[in-house]
PDB file of N, CA and C in Angstrom:
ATOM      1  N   UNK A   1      10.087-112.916  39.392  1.00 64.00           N
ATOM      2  CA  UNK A   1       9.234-112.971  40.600  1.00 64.00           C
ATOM      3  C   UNK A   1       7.920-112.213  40.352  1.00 64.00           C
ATOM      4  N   UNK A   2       7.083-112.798  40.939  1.00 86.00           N
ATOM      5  CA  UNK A   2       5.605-112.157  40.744  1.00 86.00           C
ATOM      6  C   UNK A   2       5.265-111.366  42.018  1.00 86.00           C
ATOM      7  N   UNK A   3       4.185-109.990  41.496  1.00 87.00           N
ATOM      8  CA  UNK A   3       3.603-109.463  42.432  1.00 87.00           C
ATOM      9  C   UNK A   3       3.063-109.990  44.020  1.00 87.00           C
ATOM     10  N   UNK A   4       2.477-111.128  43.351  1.00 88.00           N
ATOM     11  CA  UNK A   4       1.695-112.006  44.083  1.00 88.00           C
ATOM     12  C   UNK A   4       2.786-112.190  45.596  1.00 88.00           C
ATOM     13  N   UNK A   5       3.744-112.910  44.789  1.00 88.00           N
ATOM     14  CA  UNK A   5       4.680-113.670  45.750  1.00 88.00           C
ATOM     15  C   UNK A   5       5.015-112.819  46.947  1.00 88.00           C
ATOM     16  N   UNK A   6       5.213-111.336  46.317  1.00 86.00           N
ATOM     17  CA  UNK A   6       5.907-110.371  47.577  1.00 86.00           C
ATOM     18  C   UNK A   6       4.761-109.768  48.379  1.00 86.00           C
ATOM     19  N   UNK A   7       3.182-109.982  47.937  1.00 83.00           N
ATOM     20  CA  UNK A   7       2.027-109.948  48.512  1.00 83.00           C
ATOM     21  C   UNK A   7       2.209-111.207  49.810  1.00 83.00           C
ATOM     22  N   UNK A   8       2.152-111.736  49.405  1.00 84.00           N
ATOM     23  CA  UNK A   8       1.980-113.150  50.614  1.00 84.00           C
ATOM     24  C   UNK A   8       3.008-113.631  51.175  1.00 84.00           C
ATOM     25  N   UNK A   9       4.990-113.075  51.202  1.00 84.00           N
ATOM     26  CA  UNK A   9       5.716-112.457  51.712  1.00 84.00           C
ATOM     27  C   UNK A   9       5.564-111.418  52.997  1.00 84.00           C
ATOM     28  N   UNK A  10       4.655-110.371  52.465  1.00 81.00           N
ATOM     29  CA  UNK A  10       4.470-109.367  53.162  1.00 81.00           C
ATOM     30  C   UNK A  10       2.990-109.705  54.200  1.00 81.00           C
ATOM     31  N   UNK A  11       2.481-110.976  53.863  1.00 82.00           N
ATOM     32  CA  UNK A  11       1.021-111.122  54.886  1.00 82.00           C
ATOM     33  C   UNK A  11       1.596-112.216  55.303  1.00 82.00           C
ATOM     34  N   UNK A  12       2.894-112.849  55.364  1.00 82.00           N
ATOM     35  CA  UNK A  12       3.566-114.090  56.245  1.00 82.00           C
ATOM     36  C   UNK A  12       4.067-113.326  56.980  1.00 82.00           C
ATOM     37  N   UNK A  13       5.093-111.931  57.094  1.00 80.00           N
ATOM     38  CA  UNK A  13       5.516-111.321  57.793  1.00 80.00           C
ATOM     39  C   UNK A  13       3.985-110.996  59.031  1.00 80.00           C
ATOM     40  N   UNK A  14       3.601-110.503  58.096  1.00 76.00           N
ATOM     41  CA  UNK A  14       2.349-109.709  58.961  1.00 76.00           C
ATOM     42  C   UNK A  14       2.068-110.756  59.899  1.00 76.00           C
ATOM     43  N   UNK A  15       1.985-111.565  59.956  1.00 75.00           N
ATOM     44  CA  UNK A  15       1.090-112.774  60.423  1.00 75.00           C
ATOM     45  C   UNK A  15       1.912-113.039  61.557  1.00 75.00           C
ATOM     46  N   UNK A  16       3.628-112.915  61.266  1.00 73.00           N
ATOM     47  CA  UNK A  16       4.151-113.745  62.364  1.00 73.00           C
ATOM     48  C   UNK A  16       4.328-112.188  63.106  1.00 73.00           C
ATOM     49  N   UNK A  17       4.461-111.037  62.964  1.00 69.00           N
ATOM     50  CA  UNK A  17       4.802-109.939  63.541  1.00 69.00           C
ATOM     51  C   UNK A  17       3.537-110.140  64.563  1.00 69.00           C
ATOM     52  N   UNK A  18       2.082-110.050  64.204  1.00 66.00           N
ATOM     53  CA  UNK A  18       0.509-110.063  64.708  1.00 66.00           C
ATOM     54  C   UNK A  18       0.956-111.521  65.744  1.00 66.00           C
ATOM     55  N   UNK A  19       1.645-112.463  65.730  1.00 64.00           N
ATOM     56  CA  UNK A  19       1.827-113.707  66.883  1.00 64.00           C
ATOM     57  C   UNK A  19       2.788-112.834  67.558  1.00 64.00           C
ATOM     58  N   UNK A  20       3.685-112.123  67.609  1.00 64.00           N
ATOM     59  CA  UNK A  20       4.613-111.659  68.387  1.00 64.00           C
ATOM     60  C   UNK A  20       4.117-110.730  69.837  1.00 64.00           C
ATOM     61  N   UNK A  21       3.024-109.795  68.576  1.00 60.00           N
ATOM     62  CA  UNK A  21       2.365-108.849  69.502  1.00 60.00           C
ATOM     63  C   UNK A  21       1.483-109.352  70.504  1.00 60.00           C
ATOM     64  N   UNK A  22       0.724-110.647  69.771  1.00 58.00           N
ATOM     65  CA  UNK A  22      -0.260-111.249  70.933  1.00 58.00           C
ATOM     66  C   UNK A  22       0.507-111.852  72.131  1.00 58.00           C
TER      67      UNK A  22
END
């Protein structure tokens, strides 16, 4: 597994956590 992958893992999380809050 690449760095990358658990980068844009962690900004898909972000993303749906940031729709939750709105």
């Amino acid at each position: 597994m690449t760095v990358l992958k658990e980068l844009v893992w962690i900004r898909r999380t972000s993303q749906r956590r940031d729709v939750a809050l709105w």
